[in-house]
């Protein structure tokens, strides 16, 4: 597989309008591959191929799409370890975690969309008493799928599979920081027999391919995952063509730890915050602790941070790896400095610089700040690194108010042994998702947020509906007639 190629109209093609970019292993800061960044000509060719394929694929029968998706699952599962190794090298997830969670998320989502499609009806009655009305769900058209580097296959599967399932055609622009896993996925789709033009891939950056796709007159929908800043720019660029824009953006999740929370709640919260080196939009990066338990919780968080091992992605074991890039490393270092020097928070663990013994690579020290106030930058800005900010609260009302006092609304967390209180707080939190007492949401649950965290939902039937138009028909001739 030539990493300088694009996948357009069912084959790997040479770029027409491209520049080269090295893919960097964040553990070593060394180049591991070179890709092409496409331009307008390459992007237009991919959109044209998708538009041509739409007429046929949009009316393909459901059973054919299901058979194709099952074939993709079979081939993906066979190459899952290869996918994990690819992701580990390109974005720095430790190899064990990359094989299980990073690559495994693709398997899970493909399987979940097969289940969702099996039970989905594209034609339904309006009501039992309206036999001559029909509601039709139809594919929206050519879709631009723009995915991030932090969970490459998680986001690619959450966009590509529902687009396939609903009869859409698509152009994927993966992050230029983690493009190799997307190219491997394209190879799997090709082997599975996805018809030419249904799936296309063009590597590029946001300013180039991303801008062209989001403003392209022949693209009916953009599904984007990334920063809130980029989501705003995509929405503005898409406005002139009135296309649908589905956004899964940033977060600044609050983890509310009540005094009666399980003993392991704090350590679990730290581990969840530091997972994937803190590079998850739904990480619980603000820990709010009821005051009677606060000092003990700070000590538990310190111990958890200091016991968190940092090391190269290639090393086997339960540790966290580097950040994805030099730019991300510099950003996180700047925000840690902000917490120390300007915010005046109490540094409990970690701090500036690399961990001992790691002189190269984008490694950072697992960091905990205590005695924060909700107006501090480290409590308000998405850091996207292994940095936890803690503060106390006195009442349930105060905890909810602080948790909701943010521009974001993706995922919040509640820890308490009082089930009635947990449910009550969950209802009041202004976020698209709430996890309680360490229990994750099930496969097929909708993923998405409120406010600056976005406006769409991914996963299950909700994720499929993002790619569908709804048509109401009157005067339908029923079979009995």
mmCIF file of C-alpha atoms in Angstrom, residues 48-404:
data_model
loop_
_atom_site.group_PDB
_atom_site.id
_atom_site.type_symbol
_atom_site.label_atom_id
_atom_site.label_comp_id
_atom_site.label_asym_id
_atom_site.label_seq_id
_atom_site.Cartn_x
_atom_site.Cartn_y
_atom_site.Cartn_z
ATOM 1 C CA UNK A 48 -17.519 13.244 -8.266
ATOM 2 C CA UNK A 49 -16.936 9.519 -7.788
ATOM 3 C CA UNK A 50 -19.221 9.492 -4.748
ATOM 4 C CA UNK A 51 -21.915 11.451 -6.585
ATOM 5 C CA UNK A 52 -21.808 9.022 -9.517
ATOM 6 C CA UNK A 53 -22.097 6.000 -7.231
ATOM 7 C CA UNK A 54 -24.987 7.445 -5.218
ATOM 8 C CA UNK A 55 -27.677 6.726 -7.820
ATOM 9 C CA UNK A 56 -27.082 2.970 -7.543
ATOM 10 C CA UNK A 57 -25.967 2.585 -3.937
ATOM 11 C CA UNK A 58 -28.822 4.704 -2.536
ATOM 12 C CA UNK A 59 -31.384 2.165 -3.790
ATOM 13 C CA UNK A 60 -29.403 -0.966 -2.938
ATOM 14 C CA UNK A 61 -31.462 -3.448 -0.909
ATOM 15 C CA UNK A 62 -30.951 -3.671 2.807
ATOM 16 C CA UNK A 63 -29.890 -7.325 2.688
ATOM 17 C CA UNK A 64 -27.005 -6.475 0.333
ATOM 18 C CA UNK A 65 -25.759 -3.747 2.640
ATOM 19 C CA UNK A 66 -25.983 -6.104 5.606
ATOM 20 C CA UNK A 67 -23.996 -8.770 3.758
ATOM 21 C CA UNK A 68 -21.320 -6.216 2.892
ATOM 22 C CA UNK A 69 -21.090 -4.966 6.481
ATOM 23 C CA UNK A 70 -20.748 -8.543 7.774
ATOM 24 C CA UNK A 71 -17.924 -9.112 5.290
ATOM 25 C CA UNK A 72 -16.224 -5.914 6.493
ATOM 26 C CA UNK A 73 -16.524 -7.115 10.097
ATOM 27 C CA UNK A 74 -14.962 -10.462 9.170
ATOM 28 C CA UNK A 75 -11.999 -8.862 7.415
ATOM 29 C CA UNK A 76 -11.549 -6.166 10.048
ATOM 30 C CA UNK A 77 -11.491 -8.756 12.838
ATOM 31 C CA UNK A 78 -8.818 -10.728 10.982
ATOM 32 C CA UNK A 79 -6.617 -7.638 10.759
ATOM 33 C CA UNK A 80 -7.455 -6.159 14.150
ATOM 34 C CA UNK A 81 -3.956 -6.667 15.595
ATOM 35 C CA UNK A 82 -2.444 -5.030 12.520
ATOM 36 C CA UNK A 83 -4.830 -2.123 13.006
ATOM 37 C CA UNK A 84 -3.824 -1.810 16.662
ATOM 38 C CA UNK A 85 -0.130 -1.764 15.776
ATOM 39 C CA UNK A 86 -0.708 0.888 13.108
ATOM 40 C CA UNK A 87 -2.636 3.162 15.461
ATOM 41 C CA UNK A 88 -0.033 2.698 18.186
ATOM 42 C CA UNK A 89 2.784 3.871 15.931
ATOM 43 C CA UNK A 90 0.976 6.813 14.350
ATOM 44 C CA UNK A 91 -0.640 8.400 17.421
ATOM 45 C CA UNK A 92 1.160 6.897 20.410
ATOM 46 C CA UNK A 93 -1.403 4.697 22.159
ATOM 47 C CA UNK A 94 0.406 1.938 24.093
ATOM 48 C CA UNK A 95 0.344 -1.260 22.073
ATOM 49 C CA UNK A 96 -1.793 -3.322 24.477
ATOM 50 C CA UNK A 97 -4.349 -0.544 24.800
ATOM 51 C CA UNK A 98 -4.250 0.113 21.059
ATOM 52 C CA UNK A 99 -4.998 -3.497 20.182
ATOM 53 C CA UNK A 100 -7.810 -3.821 22.712
ATOM 54 C CA UNK A 101 -9.466 -0.390 22.927
ATOM 55 C CA UNK A 102 -8.366 1.564 19.862
ATOM 56 C CA UNK A 103 -8.687 -1.206 17.271
ATOM 57 C CA UNK A 104 -11.371 -2.933 19.334
ATOM 58 C CA UNK A 105 -13.642 0.099 19.139
ATOM 59 C CA UNK A 106 -13.853 -0.433 15.397
ATOM 60 C CA UNK A 107 -14.976 -4.027 15.848
ATOM 61 C CA UNK A 108 -17.557 -2.993 18.424
ATOM 62 C CA UNK A 109 -19.057 -0.230 16.287
ATOM 63 C CA UNK A 110 -19.188 -2.286 13.096
ATOM 64 C CA UNK A 111 -21.029 -5.032 14.966
ATOM 65 C CA UNK A 112 -23.386 -2.529 16.627
ATOM 66 C CA UNK A 113 -24.350 -0.958 13.288
ATOM 67 C CA UNK A 114 -25.056 -4.381 11.821
ATOM 68 C CA UNK A 115 -27.440 -4.950 14.727
ATOM 69 C CA UNK A 116 -28.995 -1.505 14.261
ATOM 70 C CA UNK A 117 -29.515 -1.991 10.522
ATOM 71 C CA UNK A 118 -31.102 -5.403 11.033
ATOM 72 C CA UNK A 119 -33.876 -3.846 13.103
ATOM 73 C CA UNK A 120 -34.259 -0.592 11.152
ATOM 74 C CA UNK A 121 -37.302 -0.006 8.956
ATOM 75 C CA UNK A 122 -36.855 2.444 6.081
ATOM 76 C CA UNK A 123 -40.612 2.527 5.375
ATOM 77 C CA UNK A 124 -43.155 2.858 8.184
ATOM 78 C CA UNK A 125 -46.785 3.795 8.671
ATOM 79 C CA UNK A 126 -47.486 7.194 10.147
ATOM 80 C CA UNK A 127 -50.076 5.636 12.465
ATOM 81 C CA UNK A 128 -52.220 2.530 12.502
ATOM 82 C CA UNK A 129 -55.246 4.610 11.471
ATOM 83 C CA UNK A 130 -53.497 6.203 8.434
ATOM 84 C CA UNK A 131 -53.025 3.324 5.954
ATOM 85 C CA UNK A 132 -52.426 5.716 3.022
ATOM 86 C CA UNK A 133 -49.596 7.615 4.717
ATOM 87 C CA UNK A 134 -45.999 6.452 4.657
ATOM 88 C CA UNK A 135 -42.839 7.770 6.281
ATOM 89 C CA UNK A 136 -39.786 7.001 4.157
ATOM 90 C CA UNK A 137 -36.196 7.261 5.397
ATOM 91 C CA UNK A 138 -33.846 7.991 2.510
ATOM 92 C CA UNK A 139 -30.062 8.518 2.314
ATOM 93 C CA UNK A 140 -29.117 12.168 2.363
ATOM 94 C CA UNK A 141 -26.501 11.958 -0.398
ATOM 95 C CA UNK A 142 -22.748 12.407 -0.639
ATOM 96 C CA UNK A 143 -21.235 12.782 2.837
ATOM 97 C CA UNK A 144 -17.929 14.317 3.870
ATOM 98 C CA UNK A 145 -16.518 12.489 6.885
ATOM 99 C CA UNK A 146 -13.763 14.370 8.734
ATOM 100 C CA UNK A 147 -12.222 12.416 11.592
ATOM 101 C CA UNK A 148 -9.682 13.140 14.380
ATOM 102 C CA UNK A 149 -6.409 11.563 15.437
ATOM 103 C CA UNK A 150 -7.141 10.659 19.063
ATOM 104 C CA UNK A 151 -9.482 7.682 18.459
ATOM 105 C CA UNK A 152 -8.961 7.062 14.730
ATOM 106 C CA UNK A 153 -10.951 3.866 14.167
ATOM 107 C CA UNK A 154 -13.572 4.690 16.768
ATOM 108 C CA UNK A 155 -14.588 7.782 14.809
ATOM 109 C CA UNK A 156 -14.107 6.325 11.338
ATOM 110 C CA UNK A 157 -16.361 3.364 12.175
ATOM 111 C CA UNK A 158 -18.952 5.681 13.756
ATOM 112 C CA UNK A 159 -19.216 7.584 10.464
ATOM 113 C CA UNK A 160 -18.415 5.171 7.643
ATOM 114 C CA UNK A 161 -20.593 2.288 8.832
ATOM 115 C CA UNK A 162 -23.881 4.214 9.276
ATOM 116 C CA UNK A 163 -23.251 5.983 5.967
ATOM 117 C CA UNK A 164 -22.881 2.590 4.267
ATOM 118 C CA UNK A 165 -25.875 1.186 6.148
ATOM 119 C CA UNK A 166 -28.205 3.970 5.052
ATOM 120 C CA UNK A 167 -27.185 4.037 1.389
ATOM 121 C CA UNK A 168 -25.008 7.148 1.408
ATOM 122 C CA UNK A 169 -21.759 7.534 -0.475
ATOM 123 C CA UNK A 170 -18.827 9.300 1.104
ATOM 124 C CA UNK A 171 -15.417 10.940 1.088
ATOM 125 C CA UNK A 172 -13.315 10.358 4.198
ATOM 126 C CA UNK A 173 -10.657 12.846 5.256
ATOM 127 C CA UNK A 174 -8.857 11.368 8.255
ATOM 128 C CA UNK A 175 -6.541 13.412 10.420
ATOM 129 C CA UNK A 176 -3.190 13.953 8.757
ATOM 130 C CA UNK A 177 -1.607 12.985 12.103
ATOM 131 C CA UNK A 178 -3.115 9.482 12.064
ATOM 132 C CA UNK A 179 -3.813 8.626 8.407
ATOM 133 C CA UNK A 180 -2.288 5.148 8.210
ATOM 134 C CA UNK A 181 -5.090 3.396 10.089
ATOM 135 C CA UNK A 182 -7.622 5.026 7.747
ATOM 136 C CA UNK A 183 -5.688 3.761 4.724
ATOM 137 C CA UNK A 184 -5.618 0.272 6.205
ATOM 138 C CA UNK A 185 -9.380 0.524 6.728
ATOM 139 C CA UNK A 186 -9.806 1.582 3.088
ATOM 140 C CA UNK A 187 -7.866 -1.523 2.076
ATOM 141 C CA UNK A 188 -10.264 -3.647 4.154
ATOM 142 C CA UNK A 189 -13.306 -2.035 2.504
ATOM 143 C CA UNK A 190 -11.798 -2.634 -0.919
ATOM 144 C CA UNK A 191 -11.195 -6.305 -0.147
ATOM 145 C CA UNK A 192 -14.736 -6.602 1.203
ATOM 146 C CA UNK A 193 -16.121 -5.462 -2.150
ATOM 147 C CA UNK A 194 -17.482 -1.990 -1.447
ATOM 148 C CA UNK A 195 -18.636 -0.779 -4.903
ATOM 149 C CA UNK A 196 -16.430 1.810 -6.631
ATOM 150 C CA UNK A 197 -17.217 5.368 -5.593
ATOM 151 C CA UNK A 198 -19.234 4.440 -2.514
ATOM 152 C CA UNK A 199 -16.234 5.000 -0.238
ATOM 153 C CA UNK A 200 -13.394 7.377 -1.097
ATOM 154 C CA UNK A 201 -10.407 8.599 0.922
ATOM 155 C CA UNK A 202 -8.367 11.748 0.408
ATOM 156 C CA UNK A 203 -5.692 12.701 2.901
ATOM 157 C CA UNK A 204 -5.260 16.376 3.640
ATOM 158 C CA UNK A 205 -5.346 19.090 6.245
ATOM 159 C CA UNK A 206 -8.306 21.083 7.478
ATOM 160 C CA UNK A 207 -7.448 24.229 5.570
ATOM 161 C CA UNK A 208 -7.162 22.335 2.277
ATOM 162 C CA UNK A 209 -9.261 19.210 1.819
ATOM 163 C CA UNK A 210 -11.418 19.910 4.870
ATOM 164 C CA UNK A 211 -12.420 23.371 3.651
ATOM 165 C CA UNK A 212 -13.109 22.161 0.125
ATOM 166 C CA UNK A 213 -15.297 19.302 1.361
ATOM 167 C CA UNK A 214 -17.307 21.366 3.832
ATOM 168 C CA UNK A 215 -18.125 23.983 1.195
ATOM 169 C CA UNK A 216 -18.522 21.659 -1.805
ATOM 170 C CA UNK A 217 -21.881 22.127 -3.564
ATOM 171 C CA UNK A 218 -22.207 18.390 -4.292
ATOM 172 C CA UNK A 219 -21.698 17.343 -0.656
ATOM 173 C CA UNK A 220 -25.032 17.000 1.156
ATOM 174 C CA UNK A 221 -23.680 16.493 4.675
ATOM 175 C CA UNK A 222 -20.547 16.965 6.729
ATOM 176 C CA UNK A 223 -19.943 14.757 9.755
ATOM 177 C CA UNK A 224 -17.038 16.190 11.742
ATOM 178 C CA UNK A 225 -15.306 15.191 14.953
ATOM 179 C CA UNK A 226 -12.684 17.511 16.408
ATOM 180 C CA UNK A 227 -12.258 20.784 18.223
ATOM 181 C CA UNK A 228 -15.069 23.240 18.826
ATOM 182 C CA UNK A 229 -13.051 25.932 17.035
ATOM 183 C CA UNK A 230 -12.792 23.818 13.879
ATOM 184 C CA UNK A 231 -16.460 22.833 14.136
ATOM 185 C CA UNK A 232 -17.460 26.483 14.078
ATOM 186 C CA UNK A 233 -15.353 27.123 10.972
ATOM 187 C CA UNK A 234 -16.821 24.089 9.199
ATOM 188 C CA UNK A 235 -20.357 25.233 10.033
ATOM 189 C CA UNK A 236 -19.665 28.689 8.634
ATOM 190 C CA UNK A 237 -18.131 27.299 5.463
ATOM 191 C CA UNK A 238 -21.027 24.871 4.980
ATOM 192 C CA UNK A 239 -23.705 27.535 5.486
ATOM 193 C CA UNK A 240 -23.601 28.879 1.931
ATOM 194 C CA UNK A 241 -24.669 25.500 0.540
ATOM 195 C CA UNK A 242 -27.171 24.796 3.353
ATOM 196 C CA UNK A 243 -25.805 21.298 3.878
ATOM 197 C CA UNK A 244 -26.396 19.319 7.051
ATOM 198 C CA UNK A 245 -23.548 19.544 9.549
ATOM 199 C CA UNK A 246 -23.222 16.985 12.333
ATOM 200 C CA UNK A 247 -20.626 17.869 14.965
ATOM 201 C CA UNK A 248 -19.000 15.870 17.747
ATOM 202 C CA UNK A 249 -16.725 18.366 19.465
ATOM 203 C CA UNK A 250 -14.824 18.998 22.679
ATOM 204 C CA UNK A 251 -15.644 18.482 26.318
ATOM 205 C CA UNK A 252 -14.694 19.404 29.857
ATOM 206 C CA UNK A 253 -16.458 16.696 31.821
ATOM 207 C CA UNK A 254 -17.164 17.059 35.529
ATOM 208 C CA UNK A 255 -16.800 14.042 37.810
ATOM 209 C CA UNK A 256 -18.980 14.665 40.882
ATOM 210 C CA UNK A 257 -17.725 12.592 43.802
ATOM 211 C CA UNK A 258 -20.144 12.678 46.731
ATOM 212 C CA UNK A 259 -19.018 11.827 50.239
ATOM 213 C CA UNK A 260 -20.823 8.467 50.046
ATOM 214 C CA UNK A 261 -19.167 7.453 46.752
ATOM 215 C CA UNK A 262 -17.503 4.027 46.540
ATOM 216 C CA UNK A 263 -13.956 3.933 47.903
ATOM 217 C CA UNK A 264 -12.435 3.332 44.473
ATOM 218 C CA UNK A 265 -14.248 6.278 42.850
ATOM 219 C CA UNK A 266 -11.317 8.713 42.959
ATOM 220 C CA UNK A 267 -8.712 6.289 41.623
ATOM 221 C CA UNK A 268 -11.098 5.236 38.868
ATOM 222 C CA UNK A 269 -11.719 8.877 38.003
ATOM 223 C CA UNK A 270 -8.003 9.577 37.716
ATOM 224 C CA UNK A 271 -7.496 6.525 35.505
ATOM 225 C CA UNK A 272 -10.378 7.586 33.272
ATOM 226 C CA UNK A 273 -8.986 11.126 33.039
ATOM 227 C CA UNK A 274 -5.489 9.887 32.135
ATOM 228 C CA UNK A 275 -6.624 7.159 29.718
ATOM 229 C CA UNK A 276 -5.339 7.623 26.166
ATOM 230 C CA UNK A 277 -2.944 10.147 27.743
ATOM 231 C CA UNK A 278 -5.914 12.420 28.430
ATOM 232 C CA UNK A 279 -6.654 12.737 24.713
ATOM 233 C CA UNK A 280 -10.368 11.944 24.875
ATOM 234 C CA UNK A 281 -13.139 14.494 24.486
ATOM 235 C CA UNK A 282 -15.238 12.708 27.125
ATOM 236 C CA UNK A 283 -12.492 12.517 29.771
ATOM 237 C CA UNK A 284 -13.578 13.497 33.321
ATOM 238 C CA UNK A 285 -11.024 16.281 33.713
ATOM 239 C CA UNK A 286 -12.803 18.256 36.461
ATOM 240 C CA UNK A 287 -13.198 16.365 39.732
ATOM 241 C CA UNK A 288 -15.689 17.968 42.129
ATOM 242 C CA UNK A 289 -15.518 16.374 45.588
ATOM 243 C CA UNK A 290 -17.918 16.857 48.482
ATOM 244 C CA UNK A 291 -15.991 18.681 51.206
ATOM 245 C CA UNK A 292 -15.994 15.981 53.945
ATOM 246 C CA UNK A 293 -14.107 13.726 51.544
ATOM 247 C CA UNK A 294 -12.073 16.339 49.723
ATOM 248 C CA UNK A 295 -8.640 16.152 51.412
ATOM 249 C CA UNK A 296 -8.654 12.369 51.348
ATOM 250 C CA UNK A 297 -9.607 12.493 47.674
ATOM 251 C CA UNK A 298 -6.730 14.854 46.868
ATOM 252 C CA UNK A 299 -4.318 12.427 48.515
ATOM 253 C CA UNK A 300 -5.842 9.504 46.609
ATOM 254 C CA UNK A 301 -5.552 11.418 43.331
ATOM 255 C CA UNK A 302 -1.919 12.258 44.074
ATOM 256 C CA UNK A 303 -1.121 8.618 44.752
ATOM 257 C CA UNK A 304 -2.925 7.509 41.596
ATOM 258 C CA UNK A 305 -1.068 10.053 39.465
ATOM 259 C CA UNK A 306 2.312 9.165 40.909
ATOM 260 C CA UNK A 307 1.684 5.471 40.281
ATOM 261 C CA UNK A 308 0.715 6.097 36.650
ATOM 262 C CA UNK A 309 3.542 4.783 34.474
ATOM 263 C CA UNK A 310 4.514 6.670 31.317
ATOM 264 C CA UNK A 311 6.402 4.955 28.520
ATOM 265 C CA UNK A 312 6.837 4.330 24.790
ATOM 266 C CA UNK A 313 3.867 3.085 22.823
ATOM 267 C CA UNK A 314 5.811 0.047 21.676
ATOM 268 C CA UNK A 315 6.280 -1.246 25.237
ATOM 269 C CA UNK A 316 3.775 -3.824 26.404
ATOM 270 C CA UNK A 317 1.953 -3.128 29.649
ATOM 271 C CA UNK A 318 -0.580 -0.908 31.389
ATOM 272 C CA UNK A 319 0.905 2.564 31.001
ATOM 273 C CA UNK A 320 0.134 5.775 29.157
ATOM 274 C CA UNK A 321 2.045 6.870 26.091
ATOM 275 C CA UNK A 322 3.036 10.213 24.591
ATOM 276 C CA UNK A 323 0.858 12.999 23.293
ATOM 277 C CA UNK A 324 0.291 12.879 19.564
ATOM 278 C CA UNK A 325 2.471 15.765 18.354
ATOM 279 C CA UNK A 326 4.848 18.553 19.224
ATOM 280 C CA UNK A 327 1.996 21.069 18.919
ATOM 281 C CA UNK A 328 -0.101 19.113 21.414
ATOM 282 C CA UNK A 329 2.875 18.753 23.762
ATOM 283 C CA UNK A 330 3.497 22.510 23.697
ATOM 284 C CA UNK A 331 -0.191 23.259 24.287
ATOM 285 C CA UNK A 332 -0.407 20.979 27.329
ATOM 286 C CA UNK A 333 2.837 22.336 28.776
ATOM 287 C CA UNK A 334 1.478 25.860 28.386
ATOM 288 C CA UNK A 335 -1.730 25.011 30.222
ATOM 289 C CA UNK A 336 0.140 23.290 33.053
ATOM 290 C CA UNK A 337 2.233 26.444 33.383
ATOM 291 C CA UNK A 338 -0.999 28.470 33.369
ATOM 292 C CA UNK A 339 -2.330 26.412 36.266
ATOM 293 C CA UNK A 340 0.844 26.909 38.284
ATOM 294 C CA UNK A 341 1.829 30.487 37.515
ATOM 295 C CA UNK A 342 -1.368 32.369 36.677
ATOM 296 C CA UNK A 343 -4.290 30.356 38.005
ATOM 297 C CA UNK A 344 -2.502 29.705 41.295
ATOM 298 C CA UNK A 345 -3.868 26.194 41.782
ATOM 299 C CA UNK A 346 -2.105 23.819 44.161
ATOM 300 C CA UNK A 347 0.116 21.440 42.215
ATOM 301 C CA UNK A 348 -0.327 18.027 43.814
ATOM 302 C CA UNK A 349 1.440 15.776 41.300
ATOM 303 C CA UNK A 350 3.324 16.083 38.033
ATOM 304 C CA UNK A 351 4.005 19.480 36.530
ATOM 305 C CA UNK A 352 6.117 20.818 33.711
ATOM 306 C CA UNK A 353 8.551 18.813 31.617
ATOM 307 C CA UNK A 354 8.927 15.183 30.634
ATOM 308 C CA UNK A 355 8.918 12.281 33.094
ATOM 309 C CA UNK A 356 12.333 11.144 34.273
ATOM 310 C CA UNK A 357 14.163 8.963 31.793
ATOM 311 C CA UNK A 358 12.188 10.090 28.740
ATOM 312 C CA UNK A 359 14.285 12.651 26.907
ATOM 313 C CA UNK A 360 12.665 12.334 23.485
ATOM 314 C CA UNK A 361 9.067 11.814 22.477
ATOM 315 C CA UNK A 362 6.037 13.908 23.407
ATOM 316 C CA UNK A 363 5.706 12.545 26.938
ATOM 317 C CA UNK A 364 4.197 14.580 29.773
ATOM 318 C CA UNK A 365 3.981 14.086 33.510
ATOM 319 C CA UNK A 366 0.578 12.943 34.856
ATOM 320 C CA UNK A 367 -0.558 16.086 36.648
ATOM 321 C CA UNK A 368 -3.095 16.868 39.382
ATOM 322 C CA UNK A 369 -4.155 20.337 40.511
ATOM 323 C CA UNK A 370 -6.140 20.889 43.724
ATOM 324 C CA UNK A 371 -7.965 23.855 45.284
ATOM 325 C CA UNK A 372 -9.159 25.039 41.877
ATOM 326 C CA UNK A 373 -11.969 27.512 41.352
ATOM 327 C CA UNK A 374 -14.381 27.205 38.467
ATOM 328 C CA UNK A 375 -13.137 30.422 36.835
ATOM 329 C CA UNK A 376 -9.565 29.107 36.382
ATOM 330 C CA UNK A 377 -8.370 28.391 32.834
ATOM 331 C CA UNK A 378 -7.477 24.808 33.755
ATOM 332 C CA UNK A 379 -11.087 24.298 34.892
ATOM 333 C CA UNK A 380 -12.605 25.812 31.757
ATOM 334 C CA UNK A 381 -10.383 24.988 28.785
ATOM 335 C CA UNK A 382 -10.097 21.526 27.252
ATOM 336 C CA UNK A 383 -6.472 20.566 27.894
ATOM 337 C CA UNK A 384 -6.384 17.201 26.063
ATOM 338 C CA UNK A 385 -3.595 15.792 28.185
ATOM 339 C CA UNK A 386 -3.259 13.835 31.457
ATOM 340 C CA UNK A 387 -4.188 16.788 33.660
ATOM 341 C CA UNK A 388 -6.838 16.631 36.412
ATOM 342 C CA UNK A 389 -8.257 19.707 38.160
ATOM 343 C CA UNK A 390 -9.963 19.273 41.553
ATOM 344 C CA UNK A 391 -12.152 21.470 43.724
ATOM 345 C CA UNK A 392 -14.514 20.943 46.695
ATOM 346 C CA UNK A 393 -18.258 21.539 46.925
ATOM 347 C CA UNK A 394 -20.666 21.674 49.861
ATOM 348 C CA UNK A 395 -24.116 20.868 48.499
ATOM 349 C CA UNK A 396 -25.703 18.904 45.682
ATOM 350 C CA UNK A 397 -27.082 22.145 44.286
ATOM 351 C CA UNK A 398 -23.600 23.665 44.181
ATOM 352 C CA UNK A 399 -22.110 20.578 42.517
ATOM 353 C CA UNK A 400 -24.694 20.673 39.732
ATOM 354 C CA UNK A 401 -24.212 24.411 39.247
ATOM 355 C CA UNK A 402 -20.412 24.077 38.952
ATOM 356 C CA UNK A 403 -20.684 21.065 36.639
ATOM 357 C CA UNK A 404 -23.016 22.974 34.318
#
